[in-house]
Coordinates of C-alpha atoms and ligand atoms in Angstrom, one line a residue:
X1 CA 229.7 -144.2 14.4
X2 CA 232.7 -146.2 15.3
X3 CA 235.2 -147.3 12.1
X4 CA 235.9 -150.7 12.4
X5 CA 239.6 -149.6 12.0
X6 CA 241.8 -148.9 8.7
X7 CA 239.6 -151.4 6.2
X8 CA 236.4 -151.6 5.1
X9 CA 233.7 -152.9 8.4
X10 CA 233.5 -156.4 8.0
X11 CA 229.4 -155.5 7.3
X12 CA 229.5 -153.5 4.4
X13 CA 232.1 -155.6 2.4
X14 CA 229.2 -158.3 3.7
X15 CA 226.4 -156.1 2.9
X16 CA 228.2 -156.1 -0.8
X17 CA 228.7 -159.7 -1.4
X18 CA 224.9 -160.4 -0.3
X19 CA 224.1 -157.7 -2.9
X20 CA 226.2 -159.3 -5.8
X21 CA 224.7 -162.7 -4.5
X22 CA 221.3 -161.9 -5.0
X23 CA 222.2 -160.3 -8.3
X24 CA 223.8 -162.7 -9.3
X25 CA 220.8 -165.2 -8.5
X26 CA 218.5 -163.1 -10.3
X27 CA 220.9 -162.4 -13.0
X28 CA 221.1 -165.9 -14.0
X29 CA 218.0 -166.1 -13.1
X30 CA 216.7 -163.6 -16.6
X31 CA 219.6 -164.3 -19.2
X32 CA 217.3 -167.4 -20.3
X33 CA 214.6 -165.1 -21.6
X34 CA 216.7 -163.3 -23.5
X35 CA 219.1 -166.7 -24.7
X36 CA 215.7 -168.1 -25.7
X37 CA 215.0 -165.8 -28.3
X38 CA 218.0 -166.9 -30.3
X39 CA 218.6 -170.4 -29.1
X40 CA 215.1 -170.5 -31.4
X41 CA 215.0 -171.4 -35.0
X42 CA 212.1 -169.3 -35.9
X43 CA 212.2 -170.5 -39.1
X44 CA 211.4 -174.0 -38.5
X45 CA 208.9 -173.6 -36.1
X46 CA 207.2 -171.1 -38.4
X47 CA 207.2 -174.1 -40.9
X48 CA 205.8 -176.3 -38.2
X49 CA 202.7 -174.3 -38.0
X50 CA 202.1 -173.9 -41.6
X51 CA 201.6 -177.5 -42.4
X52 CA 199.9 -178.1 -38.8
X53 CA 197.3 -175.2 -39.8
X54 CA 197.5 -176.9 -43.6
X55 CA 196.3 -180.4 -41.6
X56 CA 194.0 -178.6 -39.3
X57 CA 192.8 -176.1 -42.0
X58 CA 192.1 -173.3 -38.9
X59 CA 194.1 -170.3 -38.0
X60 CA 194.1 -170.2 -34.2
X61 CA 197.5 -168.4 -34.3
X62 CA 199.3 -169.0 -30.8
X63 CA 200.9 -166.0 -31.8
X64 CA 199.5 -163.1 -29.6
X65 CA 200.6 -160.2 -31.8
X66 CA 198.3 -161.4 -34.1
X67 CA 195.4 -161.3 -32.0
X68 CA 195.9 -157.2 -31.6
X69 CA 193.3 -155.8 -33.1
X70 CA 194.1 -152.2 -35.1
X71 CA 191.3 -150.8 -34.4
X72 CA 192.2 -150.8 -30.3
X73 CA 195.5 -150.3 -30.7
X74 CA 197.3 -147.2 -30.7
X75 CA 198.4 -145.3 -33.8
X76 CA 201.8 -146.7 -34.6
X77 CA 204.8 -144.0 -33.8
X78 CA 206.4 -142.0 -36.8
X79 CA 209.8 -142.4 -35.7
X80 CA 212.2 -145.3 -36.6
X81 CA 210.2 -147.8 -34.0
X82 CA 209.1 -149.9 -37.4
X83 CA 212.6 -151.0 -37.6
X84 CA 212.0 -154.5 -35.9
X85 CA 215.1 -156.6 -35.7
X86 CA 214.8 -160.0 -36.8
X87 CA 216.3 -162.5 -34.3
X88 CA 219.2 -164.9 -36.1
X89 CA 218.2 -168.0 -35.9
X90 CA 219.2 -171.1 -33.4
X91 CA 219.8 -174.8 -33.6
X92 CA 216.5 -175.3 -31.7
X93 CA 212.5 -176.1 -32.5
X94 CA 210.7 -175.8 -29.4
X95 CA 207.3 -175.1 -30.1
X96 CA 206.1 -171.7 -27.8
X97 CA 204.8 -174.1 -25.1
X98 CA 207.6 -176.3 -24.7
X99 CA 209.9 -172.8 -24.0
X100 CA 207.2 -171.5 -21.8
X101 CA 207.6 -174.8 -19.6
X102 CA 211.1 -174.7 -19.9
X103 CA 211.4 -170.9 -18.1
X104 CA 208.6 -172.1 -15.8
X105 CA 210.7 -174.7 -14.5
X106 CA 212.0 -172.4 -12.3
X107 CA 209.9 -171.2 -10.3
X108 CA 208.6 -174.8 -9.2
X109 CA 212.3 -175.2 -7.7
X110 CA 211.9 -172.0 -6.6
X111 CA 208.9 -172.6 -4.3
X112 CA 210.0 -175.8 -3.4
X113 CA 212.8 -175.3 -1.3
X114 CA 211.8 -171.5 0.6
X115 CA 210.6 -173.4 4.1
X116 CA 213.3 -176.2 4.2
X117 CA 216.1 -173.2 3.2
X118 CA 215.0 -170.8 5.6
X119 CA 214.7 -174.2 8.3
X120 CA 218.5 -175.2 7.5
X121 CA 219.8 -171.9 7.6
X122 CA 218.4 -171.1 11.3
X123 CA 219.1 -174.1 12.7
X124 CA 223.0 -174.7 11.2
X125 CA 224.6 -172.0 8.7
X126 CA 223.1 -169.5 6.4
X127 CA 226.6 -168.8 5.1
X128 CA 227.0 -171.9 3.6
X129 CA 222.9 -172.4 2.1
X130 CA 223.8 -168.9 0.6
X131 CA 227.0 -170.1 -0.8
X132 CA 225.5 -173.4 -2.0
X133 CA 222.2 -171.7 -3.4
X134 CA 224.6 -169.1 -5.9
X135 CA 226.8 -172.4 -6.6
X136 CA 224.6 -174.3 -8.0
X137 CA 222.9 -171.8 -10.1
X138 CA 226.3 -171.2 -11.4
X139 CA 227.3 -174.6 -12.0
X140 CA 223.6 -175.7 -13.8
X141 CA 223.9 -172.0 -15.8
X142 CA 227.3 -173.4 -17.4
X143 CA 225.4 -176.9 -17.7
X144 CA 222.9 -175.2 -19.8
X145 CA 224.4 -175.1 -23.2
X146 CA 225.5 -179.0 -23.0
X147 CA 221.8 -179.9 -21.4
X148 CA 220.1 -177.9 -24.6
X149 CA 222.0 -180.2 -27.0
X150 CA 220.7 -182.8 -25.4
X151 CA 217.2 -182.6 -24.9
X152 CA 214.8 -179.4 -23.8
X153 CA 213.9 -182.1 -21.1
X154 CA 217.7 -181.7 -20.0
X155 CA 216.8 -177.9 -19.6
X156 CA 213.9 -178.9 -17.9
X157 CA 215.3 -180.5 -15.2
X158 CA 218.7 -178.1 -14.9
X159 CA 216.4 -175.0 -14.3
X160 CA 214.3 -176.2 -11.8
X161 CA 217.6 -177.3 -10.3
X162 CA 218.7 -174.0 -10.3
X163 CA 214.9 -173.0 -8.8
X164 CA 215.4 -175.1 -6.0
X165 CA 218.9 -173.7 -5.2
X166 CA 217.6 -170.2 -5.7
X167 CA 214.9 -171.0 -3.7
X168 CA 216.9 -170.7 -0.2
X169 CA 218.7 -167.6 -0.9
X170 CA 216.1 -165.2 0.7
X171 CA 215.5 -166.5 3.8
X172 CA 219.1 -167.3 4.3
X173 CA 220.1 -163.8 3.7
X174 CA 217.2 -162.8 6.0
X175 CA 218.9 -165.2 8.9
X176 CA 222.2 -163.6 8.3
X177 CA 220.6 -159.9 8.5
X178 CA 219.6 -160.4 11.6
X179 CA 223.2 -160.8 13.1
X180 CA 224.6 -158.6 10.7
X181 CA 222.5 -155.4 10.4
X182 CA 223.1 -153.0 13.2
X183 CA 219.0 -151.7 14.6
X184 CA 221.2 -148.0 13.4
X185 CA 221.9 -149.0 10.0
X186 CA 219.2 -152.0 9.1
X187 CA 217.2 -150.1 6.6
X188 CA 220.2 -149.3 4.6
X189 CA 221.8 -152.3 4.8
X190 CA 218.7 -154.6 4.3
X191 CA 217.9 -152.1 0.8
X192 CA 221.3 -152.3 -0.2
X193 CA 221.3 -155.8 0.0
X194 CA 217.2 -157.2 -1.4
X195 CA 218.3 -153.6 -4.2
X196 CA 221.0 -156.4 -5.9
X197 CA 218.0 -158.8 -7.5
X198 CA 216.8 -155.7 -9.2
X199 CA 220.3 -154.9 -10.1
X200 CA 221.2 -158.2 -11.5
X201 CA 218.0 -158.0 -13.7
X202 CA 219.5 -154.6 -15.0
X203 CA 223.0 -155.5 -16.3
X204 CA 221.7 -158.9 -17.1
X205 CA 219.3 -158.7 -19.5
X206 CA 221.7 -156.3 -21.8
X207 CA 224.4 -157.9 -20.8
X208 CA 223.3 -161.2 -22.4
X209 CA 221.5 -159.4 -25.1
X210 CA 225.1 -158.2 -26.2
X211 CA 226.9 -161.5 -25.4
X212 CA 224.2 -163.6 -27.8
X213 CA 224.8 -161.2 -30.3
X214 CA 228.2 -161.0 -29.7
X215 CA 229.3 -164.7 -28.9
X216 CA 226.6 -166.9 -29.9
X217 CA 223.3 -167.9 -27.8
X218 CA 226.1 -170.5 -25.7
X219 CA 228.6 -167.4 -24.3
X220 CA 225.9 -166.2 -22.3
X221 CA 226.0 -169.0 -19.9
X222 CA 230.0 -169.8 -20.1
X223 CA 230.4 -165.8 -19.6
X224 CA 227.7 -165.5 -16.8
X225 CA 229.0 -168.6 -15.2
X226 CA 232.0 -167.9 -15.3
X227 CA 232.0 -164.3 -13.3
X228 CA 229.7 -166.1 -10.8
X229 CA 232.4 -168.1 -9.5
X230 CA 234.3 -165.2 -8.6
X231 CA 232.0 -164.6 -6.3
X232 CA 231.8 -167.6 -4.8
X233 CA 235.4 -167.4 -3.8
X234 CA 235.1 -163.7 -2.0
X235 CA 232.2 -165.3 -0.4
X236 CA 233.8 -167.9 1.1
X237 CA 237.0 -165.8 2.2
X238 CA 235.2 -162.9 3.7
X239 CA 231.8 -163.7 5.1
X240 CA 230.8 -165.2 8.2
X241 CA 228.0 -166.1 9.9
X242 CA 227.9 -164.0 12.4
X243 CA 230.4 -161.3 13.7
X244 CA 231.2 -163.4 16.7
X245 CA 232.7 -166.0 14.1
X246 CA 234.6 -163.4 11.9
X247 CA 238.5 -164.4 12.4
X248 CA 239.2 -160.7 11.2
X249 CA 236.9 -158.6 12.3
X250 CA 238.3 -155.3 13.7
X251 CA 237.6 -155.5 17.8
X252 CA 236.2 -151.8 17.5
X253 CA 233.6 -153.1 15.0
X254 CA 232.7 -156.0 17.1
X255 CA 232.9 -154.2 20.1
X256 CA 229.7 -152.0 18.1
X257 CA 227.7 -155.5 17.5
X258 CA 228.5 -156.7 21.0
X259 CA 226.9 -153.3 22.5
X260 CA 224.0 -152.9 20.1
X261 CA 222.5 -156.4 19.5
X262 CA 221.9 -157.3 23.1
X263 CA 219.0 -159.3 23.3
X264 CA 218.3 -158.0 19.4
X265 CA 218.1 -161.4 17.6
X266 CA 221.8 -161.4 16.7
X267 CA 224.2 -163.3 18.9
X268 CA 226.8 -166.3 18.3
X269 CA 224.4 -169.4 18.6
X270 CA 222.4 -171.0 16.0
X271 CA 218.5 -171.3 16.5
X272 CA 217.5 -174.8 17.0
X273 CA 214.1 -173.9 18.5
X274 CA 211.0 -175.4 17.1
X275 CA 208.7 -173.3 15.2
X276 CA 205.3 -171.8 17.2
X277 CA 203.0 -172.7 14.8
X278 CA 199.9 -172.1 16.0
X279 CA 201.2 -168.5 17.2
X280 CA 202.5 -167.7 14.4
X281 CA 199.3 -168.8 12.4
X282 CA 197.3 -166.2 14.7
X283 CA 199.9 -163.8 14.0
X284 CA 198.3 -160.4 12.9
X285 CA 201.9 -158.8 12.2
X286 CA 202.6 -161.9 10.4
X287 CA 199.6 -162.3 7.7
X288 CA 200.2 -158.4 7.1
X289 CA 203.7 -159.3 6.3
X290 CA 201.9 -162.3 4.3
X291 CA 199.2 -160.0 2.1
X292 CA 201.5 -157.2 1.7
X293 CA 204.2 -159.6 0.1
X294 CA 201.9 -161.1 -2.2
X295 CA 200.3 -158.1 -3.0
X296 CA 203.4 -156.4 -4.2
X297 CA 204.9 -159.3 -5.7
X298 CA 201.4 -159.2 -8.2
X299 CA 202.2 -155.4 -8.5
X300 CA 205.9 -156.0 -9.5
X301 CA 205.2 -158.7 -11.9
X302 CA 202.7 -156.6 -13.5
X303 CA 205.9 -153.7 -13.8
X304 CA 208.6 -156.2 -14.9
X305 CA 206.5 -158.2 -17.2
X306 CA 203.3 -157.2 -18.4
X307 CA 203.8 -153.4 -18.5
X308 CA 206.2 -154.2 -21.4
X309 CA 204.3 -156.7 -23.2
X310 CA 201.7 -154.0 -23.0
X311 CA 203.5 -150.9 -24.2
X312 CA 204.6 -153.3 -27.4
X313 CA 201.2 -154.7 -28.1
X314 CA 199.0 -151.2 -27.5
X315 CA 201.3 -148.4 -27.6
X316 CA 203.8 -150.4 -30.1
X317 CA 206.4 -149.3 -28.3
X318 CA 209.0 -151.8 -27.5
X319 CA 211.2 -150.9 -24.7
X320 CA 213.4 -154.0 -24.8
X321 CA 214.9 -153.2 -27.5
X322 CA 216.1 -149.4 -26.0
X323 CA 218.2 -151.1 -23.3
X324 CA 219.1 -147.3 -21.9
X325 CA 215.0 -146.9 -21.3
X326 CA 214.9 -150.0 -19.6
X327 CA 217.8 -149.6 -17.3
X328 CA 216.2 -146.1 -16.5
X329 CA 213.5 -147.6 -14.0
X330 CA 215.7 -150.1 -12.0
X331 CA 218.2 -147.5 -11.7
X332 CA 215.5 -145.1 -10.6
X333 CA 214.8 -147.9 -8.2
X334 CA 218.1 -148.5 -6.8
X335 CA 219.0 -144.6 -6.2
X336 CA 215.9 -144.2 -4.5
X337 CA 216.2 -147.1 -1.9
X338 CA 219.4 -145.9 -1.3
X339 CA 218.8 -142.6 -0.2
X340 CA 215.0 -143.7 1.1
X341 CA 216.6 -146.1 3.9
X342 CA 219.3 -143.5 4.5
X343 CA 216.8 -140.7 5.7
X344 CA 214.6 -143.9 7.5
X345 CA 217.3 -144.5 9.5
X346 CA 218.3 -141.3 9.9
X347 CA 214.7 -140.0 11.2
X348 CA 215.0 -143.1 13.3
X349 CA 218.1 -142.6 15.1
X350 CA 216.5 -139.2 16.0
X351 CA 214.0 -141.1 17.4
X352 CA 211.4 -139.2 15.5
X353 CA 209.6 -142.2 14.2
X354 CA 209.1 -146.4 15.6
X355 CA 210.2 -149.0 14.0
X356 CA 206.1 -149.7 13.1
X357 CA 206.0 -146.2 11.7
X358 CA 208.7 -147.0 9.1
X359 CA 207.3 -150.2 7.7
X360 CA 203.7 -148.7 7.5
X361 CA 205.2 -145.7 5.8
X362 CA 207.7 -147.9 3.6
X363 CA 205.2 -150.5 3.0
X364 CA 202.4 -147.3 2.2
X365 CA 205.1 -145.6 -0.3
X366 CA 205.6 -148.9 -2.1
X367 CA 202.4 -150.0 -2.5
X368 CA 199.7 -146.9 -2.9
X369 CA 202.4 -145.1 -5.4
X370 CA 203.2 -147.3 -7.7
X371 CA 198.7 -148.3 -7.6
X372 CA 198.7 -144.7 -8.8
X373 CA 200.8 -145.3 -11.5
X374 CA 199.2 -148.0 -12.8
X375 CA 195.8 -145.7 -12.5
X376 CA 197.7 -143.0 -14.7
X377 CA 198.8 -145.3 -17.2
X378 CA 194.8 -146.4 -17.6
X379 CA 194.3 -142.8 -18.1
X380 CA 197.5 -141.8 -20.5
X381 CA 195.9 -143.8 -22.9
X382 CA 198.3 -143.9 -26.3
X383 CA 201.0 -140.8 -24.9
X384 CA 204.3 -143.1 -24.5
X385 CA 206.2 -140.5 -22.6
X386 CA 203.5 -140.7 -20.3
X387 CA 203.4 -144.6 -20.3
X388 CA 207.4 -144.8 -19.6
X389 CA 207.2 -142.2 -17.4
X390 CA 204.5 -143.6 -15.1
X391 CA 205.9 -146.8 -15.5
X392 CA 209.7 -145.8 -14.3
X393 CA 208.1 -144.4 -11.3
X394 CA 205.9 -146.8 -10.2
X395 CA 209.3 -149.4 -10.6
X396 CA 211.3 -146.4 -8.1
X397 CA 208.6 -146.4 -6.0
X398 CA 208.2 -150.3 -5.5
X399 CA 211.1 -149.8 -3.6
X400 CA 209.6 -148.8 -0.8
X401 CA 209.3 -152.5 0.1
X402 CA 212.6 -153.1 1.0
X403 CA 212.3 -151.2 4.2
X404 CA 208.7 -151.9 4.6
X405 CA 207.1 -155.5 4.7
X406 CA 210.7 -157.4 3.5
X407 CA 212.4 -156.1 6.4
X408 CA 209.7 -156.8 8.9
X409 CA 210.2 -160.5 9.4
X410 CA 213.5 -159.7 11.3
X411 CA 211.4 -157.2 13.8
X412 CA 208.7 -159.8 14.8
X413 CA 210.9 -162.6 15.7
X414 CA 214.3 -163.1 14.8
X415 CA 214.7 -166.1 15.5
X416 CA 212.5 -167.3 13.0
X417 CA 213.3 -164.5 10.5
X418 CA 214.4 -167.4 7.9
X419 CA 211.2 -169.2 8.6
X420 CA 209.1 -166.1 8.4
X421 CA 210.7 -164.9 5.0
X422 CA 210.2 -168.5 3.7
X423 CA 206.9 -168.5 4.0
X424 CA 206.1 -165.0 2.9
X425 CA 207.8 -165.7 0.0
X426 CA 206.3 -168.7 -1.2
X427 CA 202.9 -167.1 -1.0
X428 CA 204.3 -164.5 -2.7
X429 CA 205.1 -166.6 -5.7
X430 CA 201.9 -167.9 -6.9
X431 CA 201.2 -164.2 -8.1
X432 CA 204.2 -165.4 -10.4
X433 CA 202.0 -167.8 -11.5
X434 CA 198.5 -165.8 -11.6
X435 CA 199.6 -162.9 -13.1
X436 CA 200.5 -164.8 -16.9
X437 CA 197.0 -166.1 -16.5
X438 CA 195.0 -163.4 -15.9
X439 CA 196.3 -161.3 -18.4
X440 CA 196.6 -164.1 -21.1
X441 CA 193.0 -164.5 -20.2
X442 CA 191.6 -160.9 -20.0
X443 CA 193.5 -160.0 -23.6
X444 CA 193.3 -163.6 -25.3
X445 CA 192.2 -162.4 -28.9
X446 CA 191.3 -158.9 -28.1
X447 CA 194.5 -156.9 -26.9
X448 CA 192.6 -153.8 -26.6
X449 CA 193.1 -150.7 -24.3
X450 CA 190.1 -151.3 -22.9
X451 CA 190.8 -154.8 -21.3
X452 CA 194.1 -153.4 -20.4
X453 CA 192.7 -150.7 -18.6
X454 CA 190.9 -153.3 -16.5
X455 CA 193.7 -155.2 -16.0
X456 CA 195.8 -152.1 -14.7
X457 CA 192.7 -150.9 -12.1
X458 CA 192.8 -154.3 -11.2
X459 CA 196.7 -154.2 -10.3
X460 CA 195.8 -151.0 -8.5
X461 CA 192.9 -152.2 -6.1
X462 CA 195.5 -155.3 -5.5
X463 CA 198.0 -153.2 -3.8
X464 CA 195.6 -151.0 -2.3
X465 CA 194.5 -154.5 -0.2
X466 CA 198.2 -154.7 0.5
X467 CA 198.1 -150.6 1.6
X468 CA 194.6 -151.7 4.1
X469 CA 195.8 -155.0 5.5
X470 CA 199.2 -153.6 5.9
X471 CA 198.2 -150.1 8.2
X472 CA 195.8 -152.6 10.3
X473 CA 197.6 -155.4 11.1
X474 CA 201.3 -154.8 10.7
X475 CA 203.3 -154.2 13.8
X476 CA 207.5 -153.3 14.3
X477 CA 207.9 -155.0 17.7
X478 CA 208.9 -158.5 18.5
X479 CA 205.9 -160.9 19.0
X480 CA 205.7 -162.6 22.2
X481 CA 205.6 -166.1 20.5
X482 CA 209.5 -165.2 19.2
X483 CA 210.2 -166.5 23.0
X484 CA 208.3 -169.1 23.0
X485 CA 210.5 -171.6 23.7
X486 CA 213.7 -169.8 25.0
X487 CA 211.7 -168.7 28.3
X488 CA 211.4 -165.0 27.6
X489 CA 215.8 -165.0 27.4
X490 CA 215.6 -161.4 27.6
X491 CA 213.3 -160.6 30.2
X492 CA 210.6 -159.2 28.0
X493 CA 207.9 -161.4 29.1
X494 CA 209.3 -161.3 32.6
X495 CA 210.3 -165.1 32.7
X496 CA 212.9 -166.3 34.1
X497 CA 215.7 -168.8 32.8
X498 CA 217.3 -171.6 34.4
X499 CA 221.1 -171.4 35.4
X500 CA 221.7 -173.5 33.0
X501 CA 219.9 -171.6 30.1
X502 CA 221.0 -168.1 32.2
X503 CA 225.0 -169.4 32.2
X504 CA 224.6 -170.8 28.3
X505 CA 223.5 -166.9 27.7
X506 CA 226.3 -165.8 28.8
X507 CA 228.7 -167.9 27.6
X508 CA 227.4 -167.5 24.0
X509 CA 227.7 -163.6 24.2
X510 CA 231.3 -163.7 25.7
Ligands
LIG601 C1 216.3 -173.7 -39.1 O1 215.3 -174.5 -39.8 C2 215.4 -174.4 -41.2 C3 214.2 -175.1 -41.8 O2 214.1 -176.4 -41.2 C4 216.7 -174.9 -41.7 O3 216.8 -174.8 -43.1 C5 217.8 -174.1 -41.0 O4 219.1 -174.7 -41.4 C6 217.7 -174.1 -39.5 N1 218.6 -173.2 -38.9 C7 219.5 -173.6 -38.0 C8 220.4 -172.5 -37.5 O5 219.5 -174.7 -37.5

């Protein structure tokens, strides 16, 4: 593969910055949930509920541990585990459903502003909605401290600020990887890049456990913040929209992008083309991409989330508090999409396997592996190796999306790509939403295995929909309606352009 001379190919030190981006996003993204805990005054709100139970003269605890009933529970562990650390107390009484609004305010941003992001980003620069979407989270983290002194209203309104600016980032990074990922190294470079949101979930949530405990509940948006804006310097210095518009790109490594984009999706120009709606509605490669999103996302909540809350309630085994266990999985995770999308490629550029073959196979490994997981956690019943085991493997294999379904968009049309991943993605939010529901439903007042166990096969036949829908419908090869209104520009629906259109063609890949 051609160097792109003595420093680092503009697209890796891009494919880096995309990756810190994202982690970045999703780092700031988590350090609330673990700021919360001490921002808190236990104590008063524990006071609170005394004399409201004393008025009331009921004991509906809201408190779910209390709801665990021993007798379903398992045995609790012999070793040091009963040591439970008490969280210091914070300035702060808001009662538990005032926090959880106040870390749901996120994700209503969040789903607000997919579509329009992914629209902007196509039609003018996804550079600059990716640099916006990381500032402002940056800006409204350091906000928080000063906005939690005000009001929890003031928090309110600064996270789902910093929803709506997160909101953009994936389909702008999706637009961008389509000018920026060589067909040769897209795996790779797509899992490198979508690996960062599980890696800023990794150093964050220690990080800011360590900087509360350290600095006070305030450091770990100052501290945070602060390191952001780094990035958003690099950003602006040494990414580019496109490596047509890189001032310093090394001519060998354009050269390489000029040769193996033709007619690919990549190219100088911006696309200003409508959206085929009602093509894209009747898209069967693009509902798969649809399902399988949603599916997954349902399957990774259930990992990140509840797959904790349930080792602490049942197998009272809390992993949060063993950072080193908890890193294990998303580490798992990150070495595995690493070398997963190397050999992908690699099998590709042998030309042993389509571009359909790899996303059904991607999309199979990340869906049906990590459903048996949650099918041997069912069965492993109170054994907590098991549990952690099954549990840092079905996180590893999850992986298996990033060169399945999340890099499809770019195959079936790139010139929607942003579109595409906008749309996916919001439908793959309102699992966000479910998921908290359902299992707050299913173990309201009886956190047992047994309704556990049913929420776990339900998990499983979830992703197996994904693993069905997926196979069927899901397809590696552009979609006809891509072209729809550039004329077939590349001559793969045989139609022919205009001089006009033919000599703009040229000009732009000059
Ligand atoms: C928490 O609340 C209790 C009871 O109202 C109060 O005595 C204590 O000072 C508060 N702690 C902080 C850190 O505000």
């Amino acid at each position: 593969m051609a160097e792109g001379g003595p420093c680092v190919p503009a697209r890796y030190i891009f494919t880096a910055l995309v990756s810190i981006g994202l982690a970045i996003i999703y780092g700031l993204k988590v350090n609330l949930s673990v700021a919360i805990v001490v921002m808190i005054n236990s104590t008063e709100l524990a006071l609170m509920k005394l004399t409201e139970d004393d008025h009331h003269g009921s004991h509906h605890g809201s408190n779910e541990s209390m709801s665990v009933n021993p007798e379903f529970a398992c045995p609790a562990p012999d070793t040091g585990s009963n040591v439970t650390v008490v969280a210091q107390d914070g300035p702060f009484a808001w009662p538990e459903p005032t926090q959880g609004l106040v870390l749901g305010a996120y994700f209503w941003g969040y789903i607000l502003t997919q579509i329009p992001g992914g629209r902007v980003a196509e039609m003018f620069s996804a550079k600059w909605v990716i640099w916006g979407s990381v500032l402002v989270n940056v800006i409204f983290t350091i906000l928080t401290p000063v906005a939690a002194n005000i009001s929890y209203i003031a928090v309110l309104v600064v996270r789902f600020i910093e929803g709506l600016g997160a909101g953009v980032s994936l389909p702008a990074i999706h637009v961008m990887l389509t000018k920026w990922a060589l067909p040769q190294e897209r795996n790779m470079i797509s899992s490198l890049a979508y690996a960062g949101m599980a890696l800023g979930t990794v150093i964050s949530l220690p990080f800011s456990g360590i900087l509360a405990a350290a600095f006070g509940w305030e450091s770990v948006f100052y501290v945070q913040g602060g390191l952001a804006m780094v990035w958003c310097v690099l950003w602006l210095v040494f990414v580019y929209d496109s490596p047509q518009d890189h001032p310093r790109i090394h001519p060998a490594e354009l050269e390489l992008f000029e040769s193996c984009m033709a007619g690919g999706g990549g190219g100088h120009g911006h696309s200003n083309l409508p959206v085929p709606w009602k093509a894209l509605l009747k898209s069967g490669p693009f509902w798969a991409i649809l399902i399988a999103h949603s599916c997954n996302n349902f399957g990774w909540y259930m990992l990140l989330v509840e797959l904790p809350t349930y080792m602490k309630h049942i197998l009272r085994f809390n992993i949060s508090e063993n950072a080193l266990l908890s890193a294990v999985p998303y580490l798992s995770l990150w070495i595995f999409s690493v070398i997963w999308s190397n050999r992908l490629d690699w099998a590709k550029s042998k030309g042993w396997i389509s571009t359909t073959t790899v996303r059904k196979l991607s999309t199979a490994v990340g869906s049906l592996l990590p459903a048996l997981c949650f099918v041997g956690v069912s069965f492993a019943g109170c054994d907590r190796q098991a549990a952690v085991a099954l549990m840092t493997l079905g996180t590893m294999f999850i992986a298996g999306m990033y060169c399945g379904f999340l890099s499809n968009h770019i195959d079936i049309a790139p010139n929607y790509a942003g579109t595409l991943m906008a749309l996916t993605n919001t439908a793959a939010t309102i699992p966000g939403f479910i998921v908290p529901v359902f299992v707050g439903e299913m173990t309201h007042g009886n956190q047992s295995l047994g309704q556990w166990q049913i929420i776990f096969f339900t998990t499983s036949a979830v992703l197996l929909v994904e693993l069905v829908m997926y196979t069927f419908l899901a397809s590696g090869e552009e979609q006809p309606w891509n072209k729809a209104y550039t004329g077939g520009a590349d001559g793969k629906n045989g139609a022919h352009l205009s001089p006009e259109e033919e000599k703009l063609n040229k000009t732009s890949r000059a």
